[in-house]
PDB file of C-alpha atoms in Angstrom:
ATOM      1  CA  MET A 299      13.101  19.605 -10.582  1.00 51.00           C
ATOM      2  CA  ILE A 300      11.335  18.366 -13.625  1.00 67.00           C
ATOM      3  CA  GLY A 301      10.472  21.411 -14.317  1.00 63.00           C
ATOM      4  CA  LEU A 302       7.715  21.334 -11.850  1.00 67.00           C
ATOM      5  CA  LEU A 303       6.001  23.695  -9.139  1.00 68.00           C
ATOM      6  CA  TRP A 304       5.810  22.570  -5.566  1.00 76.00           C
ATOM      7  CA  PRO A 305       3.934  21.889  -3.535  1.00 84.00           C
ATOM      8  CA  LEU A 306       1.087  19.518  -5.266  1.00 92.00           C
ATOM      9  CA  ALA A 307      -2.121  18.782  -3.352  1.00 91.00           C
ATOM     10  CA  THR A 308      -5.799  17.199  -4.169  1.00 93.00           C
ATOM     11  CA  SER A 309      -8.075  16.454  -1.720  1.00 93.00           C
ATOM     12  CA  ARG A 310      -6.728  14.646   0.690  1.00 94.00           C
ATOM     13  CA  LEU A 311      -2.772  14.712  -0.287  1.00 97.00           C
ATOM     14  CA  ALA A 312       0.226  17.357  -0.308  1.00 97.00           C
ATOM     15  CA  ILE A 313       2.392  16.169  -2.909  1.00 97.00           C
ATOM     16  CA  ARG A 314       6.290  17.792  -2.650  1.00 96.00           C
ATOM     17  CA  PRO A 315       9.621  16.512  -3.009  1.00 96.00           C
ATOM     18  CA  PHE A 316      11.619  14.911  -0.052  1.00 97.00           C
ATOM     19  CA  ILE A 317      13.957  16.770   1.470  1.00 96.00           C
ATOM     20  CA  PRO A 318      16.592  15.177   3.705  1.00 97.00           C
ATOM     21  CA  ALA A 319      14.426  15.788   7.039  1.00 98.00           C
ATOM     22  CA  ASP A 320      12.319  13.352   5.320  1.00 98.00           C
ATOM     23  CA  ALA A 321      14.660  10.515   5.518  1.00 98.00           C
ATOM     24  CA  GLY A 322      13.272   8.668   8.516  1.00 98.00           C
ATOM     25  CA  ASP A 323       9.444   8.953   7.487  1.00 98.00           C
ATOM     26  CA  LEU A 324      10.797   7.528   4.020  1.00 98.00           C
ATOM     27  CA  ARG A 325      12.534   4.600   5.804  1.00 98.00           C
ATOM     28  CA  ARG A 326      10.003   3.531   7.664  1.00 97.00           C
ATOM     29  CA  LEU A 327       7.523   4.021   4.529  1.00 97.00           C
ATOM     30  CA  THR A 328      10.278   2.205   2.369  1.00 98.00           C
ATOM     31  CA  ASP A 329      11.557  -1.023   4.472  1.00 97.00           C
ATOM     32  CA  HIS A 330       9.158  -3.398   3.995  1.00 96.00           C
ATOM     33  CA  PRO A 331       9.297  -6.438   1.527  1.00 95.00           C
ATOM     34  CA  ALA A 332       6.302  -5.787  -0.327  1.00 92.00           C
ATOM     35  CA  ILE A 333       8.127  -2.723  -1.755  1.00 95.00           C
ATOM     36  CA  THR A 334      11.624  -3.635  -1.746  1.00 95.00           C
ATOM     37  CA  GLY A 335      11.135  -7.115  -2.909  1.00 91.00           C
ATOM     38  CA  PRO A 336       9.852  -5.664  -6.713  1.00 88.00           C
ATOM     39  CA  ILE A 337      11.537  -2.274  -6.578  1.00 91.00           C
ATOM     40  CA  ASP A 338      14.804  -3.392  -7.968  1.00 88.00           C
ATOM     41  CA  PHE A 339      16.827  -0.118  -7.250  1.00 92.00           C
ATOM     42  CA  LEU A 340      15.935  -0.662  -3.753  1.00 96.00           C
ATOM     43  CA  SER A 341      17.694  -2.313  -0.752  1.00 96.00           C
ATOM     44  CA  SER A 342      16.492  -4.818   1.595  1.00 96.00           C
ATOM     45  CA  PRO A 343      16.762  -3.623   4.197  1.00 96.00           C
ATOM     46  CA  PHE A 344      16.226   0.177   3.233  1.00 98.00           C
ATOM     47  CA  ASP A 345      18.047   1.448   5.985  1.00 97.00           C
ATOM     48  CA  ASP A 346      18.411   5.273   7.265  1.00 97.00           C
ATOM     49  CA  ASP A 347      21.592   6.007   4.530  1.00 98.00           C
ATOM     50  CA  ASP A 348      19.610   4.338   2.085  1.00 98.00           C
ATOM     51  CA  ALA A 349      16.736   6.803   2.709  1.00 98.00           C
ATOM     52  CA  VAL A 350      19.598   9.362   2.527  1.00 98.00           C
ATOM     53  CA  ALA A 351      20.940   8.412  -0.454  1.00 98.00           C
ATOM     54  CA  LEU A 352      17.147   8.335  -2.308  1.00 97.00           C
ATOM     55  CA  ILE A 353      16.646  11.600  -1.157  1.00 97.00           C
ATOM     56  CA  ALA A 354      20.301  13.006  -2.472  1.00 97.00           C
ATOM     57  CA  ARG A 355      19.448  12.288  -5.995  1.00 95.00           C
ATOM     58  CA  ASN A 356      16.563  14.345  -6.694  1.00 94.00           C
ATOM     59  CA  GLY A 357      17.669  17.247  -9.314  1.00 91.00           C
ATOM     60  CA  ALA A 358      17.073  18.275 -12.557  1.00 87.00           C
ATOM     61  CA  GLU A 359      16.862  14.757 -13.727  1.00 91.00           C
ATOM     62  CA  GLU A 360      15.231  12.592 -11.797  1.00 93.00           C
ATOM     63  CA  CYS A 361      12.512  13.500  -8.166  1.00 94.00           C
ATOM     64  CA  PHE A 362      11.231  11.363  -5.441  1.00 97.00           C
ATOM     65  CA  LEU A 363       8.271  13.098  -4.334  1.00 97.00           C
ATOM     66  CA  GLY A 364       6.373  11.972  -0.937  1.00 98.00           C
ATOM     67  CA  LEU A 365       2.950  11.661  -0.440  1.00 98.00           C
ATOM     68  CA  TRP A 366       1.609  13.048   2.367  1.00 98.00           C
ATOM     69  CA  GLU A 367      -1.537  12.831   4.161  1.00 97.00           C
ATOM     70  CA  GLY A 368      -1.315  15.935   7.307  1.00 96.00           C
ATOM     71  CA  ASP A 369       2.218  14.398   8.794  1.00 96.00           C
ATOM     72  CA  ASP A 370       2.124  11.382   7.704  1.00 97.00           C
ATOM     73  CA  LEU A 371       3.939   9.917   4.300  1.00 98.00           C
ATOM     74  CA  VAL A 372       1.824   7.100   2.709  1.00 98.00           C
ATOM     75  CA  GLY A 373       3.732   7.302  -0.484  1.00 98.00           C
ATOM     76  CA  CYS A 374       6.318   7.922  -2.889  1.00 98.00           C
ATOM     77  CA  VAL A 375       6.114   8.727  -6.554  1.00 97.00           C
ATOM     78  CA  GLY A 376       9.444   8.704  -8.566  1.00 97.00           C
ATOM     79  CA  VAL A 377       9.383  10.831 -11.846  1.00 96.00           C
ATOM     80  CA  HIS A 378      12.462  10.337 -13.992  1.00 95.00           C
ATOM     81  CA  LEU A 379      13.921  11.724 -17.343  1.00 93.00           C
ATOM     82  CA  ARG A 380      14.451   8.930 -20.107  1.00 91.00           C
ATOM     83  CA  ALA A 381      16.497   9.672 -23.035  1.00 87.00           C
ATOM     84  CA  GLY A 382      13.779   9.957 -26.307  1.00 83.00           C
ATOM     85  CA  GLU A 383      11.736  12.566 -24.690  1.00 92.00           C
ATOM     86  CA  ARG A 384      10.294  10.519 -22.325  1.00 95.00           C
ATOM     87  CA  ILE A 385       9.343  10.964 -18.631  1.00 96.00           C
ATOM     88  CA  GLU A 386       9.054   7.770 -16.121  1.00 97.00           C
ATOM     89  CA  ILE A 387       7.159   7.459 -13.310  1.00 97.00           C
ATOM     90  CA  GLY A 388       7.267   4.825 -10.558  1.00 97.00           C
ATOM     91  CA  TYR A 389       5.525   4.652  -7.380  1.00 97.00           C
ATOM     92  CA  TRP A 390       5.084   3.099  -3.643  1.00 97.00           C
ATOM     93  CA  ILE A 391       2.311   3.099  -0.946  1.00 97.00           C
ATOM     94  CA  ASP A 392       2.564   1.948   2.480  1.00 96.00           C
ATOM     95  CA  ALA A 393       2.053  -1.499   2.663  1.00 91.00           C
ATOM     96  CA  ALA A 394      -0.624  -1.218   5.688  1.00 93.00           C
ATOM     97  CA  ARG A 395      -2.616   1.559   3.482  1.00 95.00           C
ATOM     98  CA  HIS A 396      -3.001  -0.541  -0.088  1.00 91.00           C
ATOM     99  CA  GLY A 397      -6.755  -0.043  -1.774  1.00 91.00           C
ATOM    100  CA  ARG A 398      -7.392   3.134  -0.111  1.00 95.00           C
ATOM    101  CA  GLY A 399      -6.339   5.474  -3.268  1.00 94.00           C
ATOM    102  CA  TYR A 400      -3.383   6.950  -2.430  1.00 97.00           C
ATOM    103  CA  ALA A 401      -1.735   5.530  -5.550  1.00 96.00           C
ATOM    104  CA  SER A 402      -4.436   6.832  -8.186  1.00 96.00           C
ATOM    105  CA  LYS A 403      -4.906  10.613  -6.308  1.00 96.00           C
ATOM    106  CA  GLY A 404      -1.269  10.561  -6.111  1.00 97.00           C
ATOM    107  CA  VAL A 405      -0.201   9.494  -9.270  1.00 98.00           C
ATOM    108  CA  ALA A 406      -2.957  10.899 -10.865  1.00 97.00           C
ATOM    109  CA  ALA A 407      -2.317  14.680  -9.842  1.00 97.00           C
ATOM    110  CA  VAL A 408       1.756  13.839 -10.340  1.00 96.00           C
ATOM    111  CA  LEU A 409       0.644  12.955 -13.905  1.00 97.00           C
ATOM    112  CA  HIS A 410      -1.409  16.266 -14.818  1.00 95.00           C
ATOM    113  CA  ALA A 411       1.501  19.009 -12.901  1.00 94.00           C
ATOM    114  CA  LEU A 412       3.839  16.143 -15.852  1.00 94.00           C
ATOM    115  CA  ARG A 413       1.560  16.843 -18.978  1.00 94.00           C
ATOM    116  CA  GLY A 414       1.111  20.406 -18.240  1.00 91.00           C
ATOM    117  CA  ALA A 415       4.808  21.113 -17.714  1.00 90.00           C
ATOM    118  CA  HIS A 416       5.834  18.878 -20.731  1.00 91.00           C
ATOM    119  CA  PRO A 417       3.088  18.566 -22.564  1.00 92.00           C
ATOM    120  CA  ASP A 418       5.935  17.521 -25.925  1.00 92.00           C
ATOM    121  CA  ARG A 419       7.300  14.207 -23.585  1.00 94.00           C
ATOM    122  CA  ARG A 420       5.403  10.936 -23.646  1.00 97.00           C
ATOM    123  CA  ILE A 421       4.842   9.636 -19.860  1.00 98.00           C
ATOM    124  CA  VAL A 422       5.943   6.239 -19.354  1.00 98.00           C
ATOM    125  CA  ALA A 423       6.286   3.805 -16.668  1.00 98.00           C
ATOM    126  CA  GLU A 424       7.112  -0.285 -16.562  1.00 97.00           C
ATOM    127  CA  CYS A 425       5.562  -2.893 -14.462  1.00 96.00           C
ATOM    128  CA  ARG A 426       5.170  -6.821 -14.289  1.00 93.00           C
ATOM    129  CA  PRO A 427       2.188  -8.072 -16.139  1.00 95.00           C
ATOM    130  CA  ALA A 428       1.734 -10.420 -13.173  1.00 93.00           C
ATOM    131  CA  ASN A 429       1.672  -7.496 -10.325  1.00 92.00           C
ATOM    132  CA  LEU A 430      -2.328  -6.651 -11.408  1.00 94.00           C
ATOM    133  CA  PRO A 431      -2.893  -3.908  -8.907  1.00 93.00           C
ATOM    134  CA  SER A 432      -0.413  -2.010 -10.580  1.00 95.00           C
ATOM    135  CA  TRP A 433      -1.111  -2.937 -13.974  1.00 96.00           C
ATOM    136  CA  ARG A 434      -4.832  -1.936 -13.116  1.00 96.00           C
ATOM    137  CA  LEU A 435      -4.174   0.959 -11.994  1.00 97.00           C
ATOM    138  CA  LEU A 436      -1.788   2.249 -14.421  1.00 98.00           C
ATOM    139  CA  HIS A 437      -4.480   1.175 -17.138  1.00 97.00           C
ATOM    140  CA  LYS A 438      -7.549   3.238 -14.992  1.00 97.00           C
ATOM    141  CA  LEU A 439      -5.190   6.478 -14.805  1.00 98.00           C
ATOM    142  CA  GLY A 440      -4.698   5.853 -18.967  1.00 98.00           C
ATOM    143  CA  PHE A 441      -1.833   3.872 -19.392  1.00 98.00           C
ATOM    144  CA  ARG A 442      -1.614   1.413 -21.793  1.00 98.00           C
ATOM    145  CA  ASP A 443       0.518  -1.694 -23.074  1.00 97.00           C
ATOM    146  CA  THR A 444       3.358  -0.857 -25.858  1.00 97.00           C
ATOM    147  CA  GLY A 445       3.774  -4.436 -26.348  1.00 97.00           C
ATOM    148  CA  GLU A 446       7.384  -3.386 -25.676  1.00 97.00           C
ATOM    149  CA  ALA A 447       9.568  -5.103 -22.653  1.00 96.00           C
ATOM    150  CA  GLY A 448      10.788  -2.782 -20.259  1.00 94.00           C
ATOM    151  CA  ASP A 449      14.220  -2.102 -19.518  1.00 91.00           C
ATOM    152  CA  ARG A 450      13.598  -4.073 -16.566  1.00 91.00           C
ATOM    153  CA  VAL A 451      13.515  -8.128 -16.533  1.00 90.00           C
ATOM    154  CA  GLY A 452      10.492  -8.952 -16.271  1.00 93.00           C
ATOM    155  CA  ARG A 453       8.226  -5.749 -17.097  1.00 95.00           C
ATOM    156  CA  ALA A 454       5.987  -4.282 -19.990  1.00 97.00           C
ATOM    157  CA  LEU A 455       6.687  -1.089 -20.942  1.00 97.00           C
ATOM    158  CA  LEU A 456       2.979   0.927 -20.830  1.00 98.00           C
ATOM    159  CA  MET A 457       2.662   4.589 -22.454  1.00 98.00           C
ATOM    160  CA  LEU A 458       0.472   6.800 -20.957  1.00 98.00           C
ATOM    161  CA  GLU A 459      -2.436   7.773 -23.872  1.00 94.00           C
TER     162      GLU A 459
END
């Protein structure tokens, strides 16, 4: 999947692709307006069938990874191969755990692995400029605004330097 070895780990997180047995945890994490509202491809409510379908998308072109702290699912990172030698990343974190460094540590670990596995691809993200926490996090991780609109309405395209 996306040419990486799994699982990845940080000092507090295990990072691995979701498997069908994770569907209940993924539903519980994702079925929150703070997550389903801003992420265009997530339905609201996000139910068990939606979780199963999202996990079934894991393959050679895209992969959804769980960020696990012990047995607790705290977030998700999506990795998507795009045209033009690009890899797009996206993420969401349990709404009750925002501001605790999960996104920073988890996304940084995934970016490091992607750079090693795909040194010739550009890593991009799309973000609404008004989403200040995500905008700041992407800049902290080394992304810069390209000045281009993203493919999704209202989003800017950022590229990892």
